[in-house]
Every structure is written in C-alpha cells, then in structure tokens.
mmCIF file of C-alpha atoms and ligand atoms in Angstrom:
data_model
loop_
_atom_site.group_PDB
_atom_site.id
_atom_site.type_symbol
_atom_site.label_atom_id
_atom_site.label_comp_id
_atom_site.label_asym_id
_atom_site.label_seq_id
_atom_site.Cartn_x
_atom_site.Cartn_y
_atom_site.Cartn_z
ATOM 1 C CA UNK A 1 0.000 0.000 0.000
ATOM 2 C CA UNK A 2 1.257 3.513 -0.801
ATOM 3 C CA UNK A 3 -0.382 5.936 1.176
ATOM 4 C CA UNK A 4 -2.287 9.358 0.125
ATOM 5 C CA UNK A 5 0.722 12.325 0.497
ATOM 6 C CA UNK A 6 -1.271 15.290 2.190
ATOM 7 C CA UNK A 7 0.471 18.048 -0.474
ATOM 8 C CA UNK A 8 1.140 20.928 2.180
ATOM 9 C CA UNK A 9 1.806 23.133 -0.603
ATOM 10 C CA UNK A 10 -1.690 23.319 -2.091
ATOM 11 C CA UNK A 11 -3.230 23.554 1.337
ATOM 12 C CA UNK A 12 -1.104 26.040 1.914
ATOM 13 C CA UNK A 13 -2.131 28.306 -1.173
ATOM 14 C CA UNK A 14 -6.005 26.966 -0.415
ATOM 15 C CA UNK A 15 -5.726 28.559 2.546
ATOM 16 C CA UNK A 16 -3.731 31.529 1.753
ATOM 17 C CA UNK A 17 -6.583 32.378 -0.853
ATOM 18 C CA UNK A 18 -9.928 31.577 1.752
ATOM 19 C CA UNK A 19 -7.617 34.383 4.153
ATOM 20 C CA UNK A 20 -7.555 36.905 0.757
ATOM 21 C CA UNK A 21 -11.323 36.453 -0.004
ATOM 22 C CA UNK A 22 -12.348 37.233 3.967
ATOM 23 C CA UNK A 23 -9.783 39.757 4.115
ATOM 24 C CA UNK A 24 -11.152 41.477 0.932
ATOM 25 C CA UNK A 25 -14.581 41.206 2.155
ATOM 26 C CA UNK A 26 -13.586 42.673 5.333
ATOM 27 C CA UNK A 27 -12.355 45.652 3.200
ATOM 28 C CA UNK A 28 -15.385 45.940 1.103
ATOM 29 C CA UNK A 29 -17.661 45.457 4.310
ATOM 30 C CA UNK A 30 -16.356 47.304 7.350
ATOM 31 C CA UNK A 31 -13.083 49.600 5.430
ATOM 32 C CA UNK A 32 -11.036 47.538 7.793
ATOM 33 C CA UNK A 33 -7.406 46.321 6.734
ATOM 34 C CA UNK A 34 -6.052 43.904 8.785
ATOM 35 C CA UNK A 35 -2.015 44.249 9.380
ATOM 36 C CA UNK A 36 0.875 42.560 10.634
ATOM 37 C CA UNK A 37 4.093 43.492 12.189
ATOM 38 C CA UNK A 38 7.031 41.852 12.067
ATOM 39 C CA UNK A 39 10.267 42.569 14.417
ATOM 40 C CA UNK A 40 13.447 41.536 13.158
ATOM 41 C CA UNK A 41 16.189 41.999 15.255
ATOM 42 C CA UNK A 42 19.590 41.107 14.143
ATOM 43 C CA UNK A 43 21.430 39.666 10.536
ATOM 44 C CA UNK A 44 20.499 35.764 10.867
ATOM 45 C CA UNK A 45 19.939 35.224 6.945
ATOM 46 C CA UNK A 46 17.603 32.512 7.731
ATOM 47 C CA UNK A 47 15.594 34.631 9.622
ATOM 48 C CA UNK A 48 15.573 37.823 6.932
ATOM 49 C CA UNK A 49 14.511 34.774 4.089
ATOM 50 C CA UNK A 50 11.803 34.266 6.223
ATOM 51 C CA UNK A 51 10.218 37.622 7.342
ATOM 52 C CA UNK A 52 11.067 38.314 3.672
ATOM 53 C CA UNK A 53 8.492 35.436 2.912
ATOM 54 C CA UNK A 54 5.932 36.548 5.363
ATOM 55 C CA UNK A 55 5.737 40.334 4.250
ATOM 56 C CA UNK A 56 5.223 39.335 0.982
ATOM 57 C CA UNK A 57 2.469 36.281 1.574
ATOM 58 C CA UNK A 58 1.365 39.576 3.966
ATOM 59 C CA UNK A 59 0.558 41.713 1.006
ATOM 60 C CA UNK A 60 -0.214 39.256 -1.397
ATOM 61 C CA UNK A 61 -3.396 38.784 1.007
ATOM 62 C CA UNK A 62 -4.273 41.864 0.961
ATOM 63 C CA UNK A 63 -3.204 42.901 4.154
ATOM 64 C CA UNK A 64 -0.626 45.735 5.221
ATOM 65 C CA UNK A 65 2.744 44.455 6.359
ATOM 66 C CA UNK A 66 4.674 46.468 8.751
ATOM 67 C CA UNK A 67 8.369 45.473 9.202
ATOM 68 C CA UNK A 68 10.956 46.550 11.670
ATOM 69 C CA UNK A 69 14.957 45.710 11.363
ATOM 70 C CA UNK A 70 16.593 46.201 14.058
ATOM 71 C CA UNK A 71 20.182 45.983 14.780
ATOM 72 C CA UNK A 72 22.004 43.279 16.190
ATOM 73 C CA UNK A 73 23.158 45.245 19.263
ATOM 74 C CA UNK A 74 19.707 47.299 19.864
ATOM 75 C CA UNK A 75 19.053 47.317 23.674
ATOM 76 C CA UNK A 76 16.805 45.106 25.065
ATOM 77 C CA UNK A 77 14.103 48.495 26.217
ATOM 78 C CA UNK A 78 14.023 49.471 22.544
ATOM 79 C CA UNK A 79 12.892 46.623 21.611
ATOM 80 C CA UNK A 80 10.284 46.758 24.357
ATOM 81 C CA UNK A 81 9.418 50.044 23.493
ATOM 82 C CA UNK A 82 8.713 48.838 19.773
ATOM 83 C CA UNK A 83 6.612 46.238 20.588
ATOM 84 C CA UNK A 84 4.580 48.486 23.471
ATOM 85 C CA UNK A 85 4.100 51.162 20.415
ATOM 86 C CA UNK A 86 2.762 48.370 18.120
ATOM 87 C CA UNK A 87 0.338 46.861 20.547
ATOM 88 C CA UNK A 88 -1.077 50.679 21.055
ATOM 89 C CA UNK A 89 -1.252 50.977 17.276
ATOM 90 C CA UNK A 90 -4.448 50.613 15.990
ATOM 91 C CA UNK A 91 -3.430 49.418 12.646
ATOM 92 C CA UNK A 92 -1.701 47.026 13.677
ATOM 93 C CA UNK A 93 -3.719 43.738 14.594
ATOM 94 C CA UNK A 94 -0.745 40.830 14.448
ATOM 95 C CA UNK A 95 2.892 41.295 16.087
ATOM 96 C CA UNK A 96 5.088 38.816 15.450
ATOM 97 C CA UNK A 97 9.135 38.837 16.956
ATOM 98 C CA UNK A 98 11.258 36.954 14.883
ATOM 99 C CA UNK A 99 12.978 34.361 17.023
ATOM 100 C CA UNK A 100 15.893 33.815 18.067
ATOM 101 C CA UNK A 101 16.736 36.745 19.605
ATOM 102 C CA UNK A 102 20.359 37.706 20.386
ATOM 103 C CA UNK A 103 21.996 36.814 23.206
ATOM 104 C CA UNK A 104 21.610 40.091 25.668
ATOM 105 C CA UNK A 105 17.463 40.387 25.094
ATOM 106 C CA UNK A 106 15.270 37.968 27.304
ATOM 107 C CA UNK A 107 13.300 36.363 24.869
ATOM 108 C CA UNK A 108 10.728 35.422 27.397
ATOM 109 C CA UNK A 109 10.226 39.364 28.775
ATOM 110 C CA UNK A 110 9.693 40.516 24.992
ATOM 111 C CA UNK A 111 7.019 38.058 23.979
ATOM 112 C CA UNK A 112 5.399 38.529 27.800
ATOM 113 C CA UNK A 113 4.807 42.064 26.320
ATOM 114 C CA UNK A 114 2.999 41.640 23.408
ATOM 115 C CA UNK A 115 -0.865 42.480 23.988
ATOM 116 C CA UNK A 116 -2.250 38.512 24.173
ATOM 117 C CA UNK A 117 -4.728 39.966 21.375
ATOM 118 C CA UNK A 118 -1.849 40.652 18.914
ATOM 119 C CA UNK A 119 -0.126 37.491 19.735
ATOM 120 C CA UNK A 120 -0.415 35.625 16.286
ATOM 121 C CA UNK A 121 2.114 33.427 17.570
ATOM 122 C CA UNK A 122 0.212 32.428 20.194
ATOM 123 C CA UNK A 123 3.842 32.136 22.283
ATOM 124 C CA UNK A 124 1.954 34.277 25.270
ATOM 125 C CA UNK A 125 1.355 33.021 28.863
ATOM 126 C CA UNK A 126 -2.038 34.105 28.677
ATOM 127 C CA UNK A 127 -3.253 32.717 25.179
ATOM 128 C CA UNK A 128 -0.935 28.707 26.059
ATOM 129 C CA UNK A 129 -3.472 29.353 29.023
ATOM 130 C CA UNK A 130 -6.597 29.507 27.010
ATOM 131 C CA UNK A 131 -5.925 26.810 24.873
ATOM 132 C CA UNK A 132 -4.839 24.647 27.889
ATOM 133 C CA UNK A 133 -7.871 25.078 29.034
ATOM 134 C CA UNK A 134 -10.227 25.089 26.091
ATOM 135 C CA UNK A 135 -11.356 28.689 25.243
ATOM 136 C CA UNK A 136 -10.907 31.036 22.632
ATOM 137 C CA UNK A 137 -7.279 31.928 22.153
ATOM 138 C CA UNK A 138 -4.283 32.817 19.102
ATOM 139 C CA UNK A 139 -2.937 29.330 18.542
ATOM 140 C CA UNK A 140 0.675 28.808 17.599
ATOM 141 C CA UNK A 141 0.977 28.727 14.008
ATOM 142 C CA UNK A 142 2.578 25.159 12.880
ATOM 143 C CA UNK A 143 0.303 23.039 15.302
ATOM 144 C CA UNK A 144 -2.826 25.155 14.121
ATOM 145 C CA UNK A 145 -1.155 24.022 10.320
ATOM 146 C CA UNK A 146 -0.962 20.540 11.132
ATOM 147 C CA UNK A 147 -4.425 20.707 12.745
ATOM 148 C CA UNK A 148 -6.176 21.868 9.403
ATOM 149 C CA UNK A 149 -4.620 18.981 7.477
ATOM 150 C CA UNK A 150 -5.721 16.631 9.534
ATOM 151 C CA UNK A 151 -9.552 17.991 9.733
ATOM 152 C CA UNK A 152 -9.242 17.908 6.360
ATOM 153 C CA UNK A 153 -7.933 14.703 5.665
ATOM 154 C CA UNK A 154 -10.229 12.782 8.600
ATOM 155 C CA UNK A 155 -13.233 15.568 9.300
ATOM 156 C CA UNK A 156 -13.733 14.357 12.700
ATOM 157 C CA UNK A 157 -11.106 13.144 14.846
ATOM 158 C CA UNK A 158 -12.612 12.364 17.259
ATOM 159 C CA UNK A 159 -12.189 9.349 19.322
ATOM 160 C CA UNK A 160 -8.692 8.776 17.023
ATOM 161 C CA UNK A 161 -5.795 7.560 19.009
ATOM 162 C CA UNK A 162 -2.786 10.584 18.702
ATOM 163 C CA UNK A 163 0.443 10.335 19.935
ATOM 164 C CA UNK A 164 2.906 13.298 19.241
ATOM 165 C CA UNK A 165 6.528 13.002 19.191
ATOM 166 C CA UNK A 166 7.963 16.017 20.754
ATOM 167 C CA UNK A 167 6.685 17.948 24.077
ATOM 168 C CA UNK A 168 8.190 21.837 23.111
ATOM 169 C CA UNK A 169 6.227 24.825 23.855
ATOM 170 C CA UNK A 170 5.908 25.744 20.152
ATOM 171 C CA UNK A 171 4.949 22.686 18.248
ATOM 172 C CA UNK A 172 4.362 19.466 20.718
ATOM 173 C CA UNK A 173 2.663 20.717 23.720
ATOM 174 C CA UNK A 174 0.293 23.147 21.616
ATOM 175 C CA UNK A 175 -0.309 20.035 19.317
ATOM 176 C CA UNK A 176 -1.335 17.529 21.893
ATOM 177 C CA UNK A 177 -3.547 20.356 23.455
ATOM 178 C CA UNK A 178 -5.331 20.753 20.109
ATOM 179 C CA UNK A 179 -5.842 17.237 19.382
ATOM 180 C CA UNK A 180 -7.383 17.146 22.880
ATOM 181 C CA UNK A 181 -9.591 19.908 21.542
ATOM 182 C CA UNK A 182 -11.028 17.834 18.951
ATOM 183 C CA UNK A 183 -11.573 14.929 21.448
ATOM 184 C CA UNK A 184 -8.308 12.306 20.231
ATOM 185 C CA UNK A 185 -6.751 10.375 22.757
ATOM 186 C CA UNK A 186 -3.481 11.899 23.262
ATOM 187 C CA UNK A 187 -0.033 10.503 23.786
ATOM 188 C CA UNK A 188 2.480 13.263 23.833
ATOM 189 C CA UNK A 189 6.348 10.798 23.891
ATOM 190 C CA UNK A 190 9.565 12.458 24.393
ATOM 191 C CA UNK A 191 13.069 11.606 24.856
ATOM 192 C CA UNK A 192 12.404 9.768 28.025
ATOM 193 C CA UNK A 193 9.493 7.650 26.335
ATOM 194 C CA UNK A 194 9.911 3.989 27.124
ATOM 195 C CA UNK A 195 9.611 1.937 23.948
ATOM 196 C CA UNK A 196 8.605 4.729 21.772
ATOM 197 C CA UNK A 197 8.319 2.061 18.916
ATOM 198 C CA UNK A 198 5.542 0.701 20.242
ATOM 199 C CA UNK A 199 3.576 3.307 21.442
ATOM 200 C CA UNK A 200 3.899 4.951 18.034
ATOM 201 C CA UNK A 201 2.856 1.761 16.653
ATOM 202 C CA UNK A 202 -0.860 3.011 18.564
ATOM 203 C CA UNK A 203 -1.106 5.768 16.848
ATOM 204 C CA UNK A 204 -4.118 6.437 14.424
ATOM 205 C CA UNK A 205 -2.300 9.930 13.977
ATOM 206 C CA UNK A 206 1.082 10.225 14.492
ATOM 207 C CA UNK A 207 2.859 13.744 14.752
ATOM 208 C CA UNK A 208 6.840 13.682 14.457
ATOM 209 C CA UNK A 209 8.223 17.440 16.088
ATOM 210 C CA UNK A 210 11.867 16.055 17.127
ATOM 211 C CA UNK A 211 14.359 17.362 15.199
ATOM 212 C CA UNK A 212 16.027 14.342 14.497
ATOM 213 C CA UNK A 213 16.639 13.196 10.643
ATOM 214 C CA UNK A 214 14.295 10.643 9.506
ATOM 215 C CA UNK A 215 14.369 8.806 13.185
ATOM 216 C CA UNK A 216 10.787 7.084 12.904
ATOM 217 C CA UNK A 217 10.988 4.347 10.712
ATOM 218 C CA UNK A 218 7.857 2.639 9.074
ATOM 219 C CA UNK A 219 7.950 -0.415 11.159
ATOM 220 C CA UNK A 220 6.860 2.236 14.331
ATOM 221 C CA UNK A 221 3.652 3.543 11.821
ATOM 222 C CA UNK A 222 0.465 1.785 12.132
ATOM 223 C CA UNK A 223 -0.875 0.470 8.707
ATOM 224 C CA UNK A 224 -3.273 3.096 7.764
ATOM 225 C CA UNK A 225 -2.057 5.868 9.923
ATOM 226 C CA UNK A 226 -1.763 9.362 9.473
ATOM 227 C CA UNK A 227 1.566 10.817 9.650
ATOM 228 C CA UNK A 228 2.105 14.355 10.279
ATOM 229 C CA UNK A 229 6.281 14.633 10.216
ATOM 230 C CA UNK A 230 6.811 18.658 11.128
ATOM 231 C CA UNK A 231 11.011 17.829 11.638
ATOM 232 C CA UNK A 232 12.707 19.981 9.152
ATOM 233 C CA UNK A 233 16.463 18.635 8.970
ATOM 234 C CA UNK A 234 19.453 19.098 6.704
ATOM 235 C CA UNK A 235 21.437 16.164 5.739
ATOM 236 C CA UNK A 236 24.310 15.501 3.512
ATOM 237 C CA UNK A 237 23.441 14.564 -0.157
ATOM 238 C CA UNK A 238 26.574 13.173 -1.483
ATOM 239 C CA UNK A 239 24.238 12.221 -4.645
ATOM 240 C CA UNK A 240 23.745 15.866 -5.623
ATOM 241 C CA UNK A 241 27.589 16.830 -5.575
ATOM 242 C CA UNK A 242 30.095 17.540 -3.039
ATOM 243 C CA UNK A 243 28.947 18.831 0.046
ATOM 244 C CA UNK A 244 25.399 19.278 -1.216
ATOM 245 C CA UNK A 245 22.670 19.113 1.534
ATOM 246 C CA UNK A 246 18.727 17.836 1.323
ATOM 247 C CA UNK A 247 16.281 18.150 4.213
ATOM 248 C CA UNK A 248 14.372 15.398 5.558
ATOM 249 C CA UNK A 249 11.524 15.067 7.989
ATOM 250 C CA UNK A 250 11.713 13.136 11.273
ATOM 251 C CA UNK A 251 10.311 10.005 9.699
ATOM 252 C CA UNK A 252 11.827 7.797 7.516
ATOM 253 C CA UNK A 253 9.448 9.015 4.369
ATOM 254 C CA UNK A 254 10.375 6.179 1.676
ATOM 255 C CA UNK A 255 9.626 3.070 4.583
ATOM 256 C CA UNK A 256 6.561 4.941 6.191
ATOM 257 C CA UNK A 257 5.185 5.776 3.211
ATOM 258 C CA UNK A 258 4.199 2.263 2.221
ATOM 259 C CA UNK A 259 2.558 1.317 5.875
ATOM 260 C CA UNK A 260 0.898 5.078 6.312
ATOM 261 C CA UNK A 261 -3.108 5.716 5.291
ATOM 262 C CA UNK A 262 -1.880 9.520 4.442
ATOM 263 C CA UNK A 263 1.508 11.393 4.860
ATOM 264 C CA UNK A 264 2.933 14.785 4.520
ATOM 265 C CA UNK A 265 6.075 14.956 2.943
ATOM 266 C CA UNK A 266 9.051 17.134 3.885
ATOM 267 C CA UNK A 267 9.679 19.871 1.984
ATOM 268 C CA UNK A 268 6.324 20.700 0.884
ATOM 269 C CA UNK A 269 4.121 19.241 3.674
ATOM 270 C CA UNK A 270 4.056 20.867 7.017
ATOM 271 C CA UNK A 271 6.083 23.916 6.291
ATOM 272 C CA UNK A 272 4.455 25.648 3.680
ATOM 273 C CA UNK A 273 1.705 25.916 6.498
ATOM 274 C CA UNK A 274 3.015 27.961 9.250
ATOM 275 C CA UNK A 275 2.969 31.175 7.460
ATOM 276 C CA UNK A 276 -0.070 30.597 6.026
ATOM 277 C CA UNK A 277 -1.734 29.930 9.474
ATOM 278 C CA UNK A 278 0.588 33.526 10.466
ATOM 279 C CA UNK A 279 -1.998 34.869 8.230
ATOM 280 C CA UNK A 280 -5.017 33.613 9.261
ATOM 281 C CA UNK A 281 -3.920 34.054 12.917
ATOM 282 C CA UNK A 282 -3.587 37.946 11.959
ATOM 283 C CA UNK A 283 -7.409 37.856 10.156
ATOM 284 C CA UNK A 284 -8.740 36.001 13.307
ATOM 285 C CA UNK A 285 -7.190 38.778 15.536
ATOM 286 C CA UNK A 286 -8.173 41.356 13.257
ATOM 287 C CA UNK A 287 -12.137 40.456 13.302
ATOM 288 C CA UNK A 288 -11.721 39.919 16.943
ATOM 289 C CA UNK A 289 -10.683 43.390 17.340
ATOM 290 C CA UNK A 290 -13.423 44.827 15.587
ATOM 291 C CA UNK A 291 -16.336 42.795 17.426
ATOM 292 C CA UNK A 292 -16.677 40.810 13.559
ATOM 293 C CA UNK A 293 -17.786 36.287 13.994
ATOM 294 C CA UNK A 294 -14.489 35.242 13.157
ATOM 295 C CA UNK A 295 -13.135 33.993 9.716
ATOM 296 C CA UNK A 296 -14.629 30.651 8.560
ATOM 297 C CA UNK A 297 -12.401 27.440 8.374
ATOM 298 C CA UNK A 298 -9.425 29.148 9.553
ATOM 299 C CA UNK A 299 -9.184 28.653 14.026
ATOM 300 C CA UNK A 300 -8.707 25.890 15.616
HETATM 301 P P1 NDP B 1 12.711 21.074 20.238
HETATM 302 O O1 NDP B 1 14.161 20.746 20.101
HETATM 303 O O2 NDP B 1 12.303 22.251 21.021
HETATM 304 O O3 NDP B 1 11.956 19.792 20.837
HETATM 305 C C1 NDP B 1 12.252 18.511 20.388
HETATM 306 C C2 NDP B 1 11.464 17.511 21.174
HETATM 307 O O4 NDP B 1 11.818 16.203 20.684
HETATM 308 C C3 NDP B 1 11.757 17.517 22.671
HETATM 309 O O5 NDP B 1 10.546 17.462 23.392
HETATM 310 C C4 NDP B 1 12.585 16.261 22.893
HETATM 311 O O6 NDP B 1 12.340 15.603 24.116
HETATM 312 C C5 NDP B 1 12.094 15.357 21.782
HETATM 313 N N1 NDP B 1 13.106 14.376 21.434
HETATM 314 C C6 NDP B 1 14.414 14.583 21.169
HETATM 315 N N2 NDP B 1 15.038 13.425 20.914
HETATM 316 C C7 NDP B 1 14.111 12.450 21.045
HETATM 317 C C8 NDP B 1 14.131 11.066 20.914
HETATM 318 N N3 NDP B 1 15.242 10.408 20.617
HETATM 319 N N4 NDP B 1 12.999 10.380 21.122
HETATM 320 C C9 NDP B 1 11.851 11.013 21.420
HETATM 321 N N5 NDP B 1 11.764 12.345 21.553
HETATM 322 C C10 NDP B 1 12.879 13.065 21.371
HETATM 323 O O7 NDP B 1 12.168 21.144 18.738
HETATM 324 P P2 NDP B 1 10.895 21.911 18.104
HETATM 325 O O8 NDP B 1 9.651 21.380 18.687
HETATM 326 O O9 NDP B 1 11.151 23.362 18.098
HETATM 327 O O10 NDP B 1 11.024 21.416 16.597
HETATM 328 C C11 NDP B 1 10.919 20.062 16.242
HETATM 329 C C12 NDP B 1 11.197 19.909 14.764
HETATM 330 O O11 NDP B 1 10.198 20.620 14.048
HETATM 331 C C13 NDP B 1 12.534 20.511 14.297
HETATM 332 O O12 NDP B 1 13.028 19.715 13.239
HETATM 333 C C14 NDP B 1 12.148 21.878 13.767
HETATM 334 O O13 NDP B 1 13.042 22.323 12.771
HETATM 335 C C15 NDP B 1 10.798 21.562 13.169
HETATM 336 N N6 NDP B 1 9.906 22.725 13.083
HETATM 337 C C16 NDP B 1 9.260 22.927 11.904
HETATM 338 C C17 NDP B 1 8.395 23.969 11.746
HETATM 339 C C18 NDP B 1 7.674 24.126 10.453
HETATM 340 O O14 NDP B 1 7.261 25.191 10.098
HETATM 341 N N7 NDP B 1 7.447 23.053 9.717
HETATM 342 C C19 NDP B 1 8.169 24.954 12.809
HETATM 343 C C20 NDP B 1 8.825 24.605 14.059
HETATM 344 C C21 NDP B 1 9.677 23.541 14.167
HETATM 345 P P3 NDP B 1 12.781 16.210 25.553
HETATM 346 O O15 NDP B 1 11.774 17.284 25.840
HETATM 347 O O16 NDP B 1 12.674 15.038 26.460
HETATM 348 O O17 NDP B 1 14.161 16.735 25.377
#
C-alpha cells in the first residue's frame, strides 16, 4: 500500500486564498485592513529569508505588512518600546518577533509584552493558558497548520488515538492540546518515552516534532495511519555533488510511506503551512478586534 501524500503546498495556497477572499470582504464590508508586524532583530539570513516570505504572503493577502529591522546590538528596552508602540497601534492587529533573539534580550520578557490579542504566535502566557484550558485563544501557528490537514484529511477526529513526538512549547505541547480539543486520545512521547516504537505503533495519527533526521521508521507507523512529520532537517546529499545538503523530515518518508493511510512529505508538507496559518492568525485577531464572527475554516 502507498499511502495518500497530504500536499502541504496546495493547502497552503487553499488557505492563503480563503484568508484573501475574507480579508477582501472585510475591506469591502467594514473599510477595515487587517495588518501585521514583524520585528526583526539582528542579521540571521535565515531569519531575513523568512520575514522576507511573510511580508510578501502579507501583502499578497491583501493585508498591510509592517516590518521593523533592528540591529544586532539594539538594547533590550528598545525593543520593548517597539513592541509596546505596536500593541497601542491601531493598525496594527498581528505582532510577530522573529525568534531567536540575540543573546543580551530575554526572549521570554519581549514576547510577555505583546498584547495577548496581537499574539499571532500564540507564544503568550495568557493565550498557552486559554488553549490549555479550552477557550478562545491565538494558537501557535505550525500546530494550528498541522491541525487543518488533519480535519481535512479525517473531518472528525474524534475518538482517534494521537500520539505526538515532541513535548516543546511551540509545536508538541500546543499540538497535543489541540488534538485534545477535537476529542483524540493523546499521547504526547519524548526523549524519556519507554519503547517509543511501540507506542507509536498506537497511533491512528502520528505527529513527528523532534528534530532528528528521519528517526521514525515505518515499522513504528500503524498500517493506515496518518503521519504528520513537522522535523525539518538538513542532511548531507553526497548524490547531488560535493557537500550538497537535502532536508528530511523526522520520519523515515520512503519506509513509512508504504505502511501510512496519508503522509505529509518534507519539503512541501508541514512547512508551507506555518505562514499561512501567520496569516489567518492575523485575520482572526483582526475580526476579533473589531467585534466581527471570526473567519470561517481558519481557528482551531
Ligand atoms: P525542540 O528541540 O524544542 O523539541 C524537540 C522535542 O523532541 C523535545 O521534546 C525532545 O524531548 C524530543 N526528542 C528529542 N530526541 C528524542 C528522541 N530520541 N525520542 C523522542 N523524543 C525526542 O524542537 P521543536 O519542537 O522546536 O522542533 C521540532 C522539529 O520541528 C525541528 O526539526 C524543527 O526544525 C521543526 N519545526 C518545523 C516547523 C515548520 O514550520 N514546519 C516549525 C517549528 C519547528 P525532551 O523534551 O525530552 O528533550
């Protein structure tokens, strides 16, 4: 059996395009224009690719994208003071900090500062509360990604057995609490699991969020299973030329693939998803803000 590969990339633009047609709407409707701001502090190149990305997905949505570059050494209460003067800006309905952050700026202290409301990371205290305990909040952006697939892909998941590989604040934990949302029975496994083999082997869905290249093998997927691999990892590819890299997912795609029911594959599966969810986050926030029902098809 070869099973159905969930292509990330068309979601992605699927949902990129639903957030355009609400967004114009919202326009036409109300004269309101939702916007985004992202905070860039620092030269990391893979960081400027990506808020590069995002600004442009931004105003290909028909949104207004803000951007702020900040320099490597900026004090820590600039960058405070930014992010106080975009949560009182009234135009601005998404604030997003770039992470990492160097060295000298408490990463934790800057993202406790952005107004919960503007979180579209959903990286603050108050909105990891919320979902933790089941109401309305900004839900981190890959999980809420990985969520949509797998609504699409199953409708209801309830009763589904999930077990999610990884327990970090941005992808695992926020995963498992979502599955939980939508009533799975949730395993979240770690690098203290006992015999993760086996209780992977459970799993009706099965979420890989390690960081480890291609560590699940398809013996540890359940025949039928839906695997949802969010590892991004660079390897050597000796086969495209000297010192050539390829990235690979945390499960072993060419063994898993022939046991899975449905797979994403890595590129072109998860990733493509987080900045589209960025964008919906920002709509969602946006219609909040005003008092609007919030956009169809696009919260968790
Ligand atoms: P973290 O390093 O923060 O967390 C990794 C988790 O994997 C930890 O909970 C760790 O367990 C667990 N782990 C490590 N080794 C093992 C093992 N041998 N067996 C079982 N569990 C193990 O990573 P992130 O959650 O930030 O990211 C995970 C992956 O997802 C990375 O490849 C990252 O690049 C990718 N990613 C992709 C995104 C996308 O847009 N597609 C967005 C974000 C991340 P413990 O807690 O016990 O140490």
């Amino acid at each position: 059996m070869s099973a159905k590969i969930i292509d990330g990339k068309a979601f992605a633009a699927d949902v990129r395009g639903r957030v355009a047609e609400q967004v114009a709407r919202l326009k036409a409707d109300h004269g309101i224009t939702p916007g985004l701001a992202v905070v860039l502090v620092g030269e990391d190149p893979a960081s400027q690719v990506y808020v590069r990305n995002k600004g442009k997905q931004t105003v290909e949505a028909g949104m207004t994208s803000f951007e702020h570059k900040l320099g490597d050494t900026t004090p820590e209460a600039d960058l405070l003071a930014l992010v106080e003067k975009l949560n009182a800006d009234p135009a601005v309905h998404g604030i997003l900090v770039q992470l990492p952050l160097p060295d000298h700026i408490d990463e934790a202290k800057v993202l406790a500062t952005i107004d919960p409301a503007k979180d579209v990371d959903g990286f603050h205290i108050s909105n990891v509360g919320l979902l933790a305990t089941g109401q309305k909040a900004l839900v981190p952006c890959t999980p809420l990604g990985c969520l949509m697939m797998l609504r699409d892909h199953h409708g209801s998941l309830s009763g589904l057995n999930a077990v999610v590989v990884g327990r970090s604040n941005i992808v695992g934990k926020p995963m498992a609490q979502l599955l939980l949302r939508d009533s799975c029975t949730v395993t979240i496994a770690h690098s203290r699991t006992k015999d993760l083999a086996a209780v992977c082997r459970g799993a009706d869905i099965l979420v890989a969020a390690v960081g480890r290249p291609q560590m699940i093998p398809g013996d540890w997927v359940k025949p039928g299973a839906t695997v949802i691999d969010v590892g991004i990892n660079r390897i050597p590819a000796p086969e495209k030329g000297e010192g050539k890299t390829r990235l690979v997912g945390d499960v072993d795609f060419d063994s898993a693939v022939e046991v899975a029911g449905a797979i994403t594959p890595v590129p072109g599966g998860v990733g493509p998803m987080t900045i589209a969810c960025l964008l919906a986050n920002t709509l969602t926030a946006c219609c909040r803000a005003a008092g609007l029902p919030e956009p169809e098809g696009l919260t968790a």
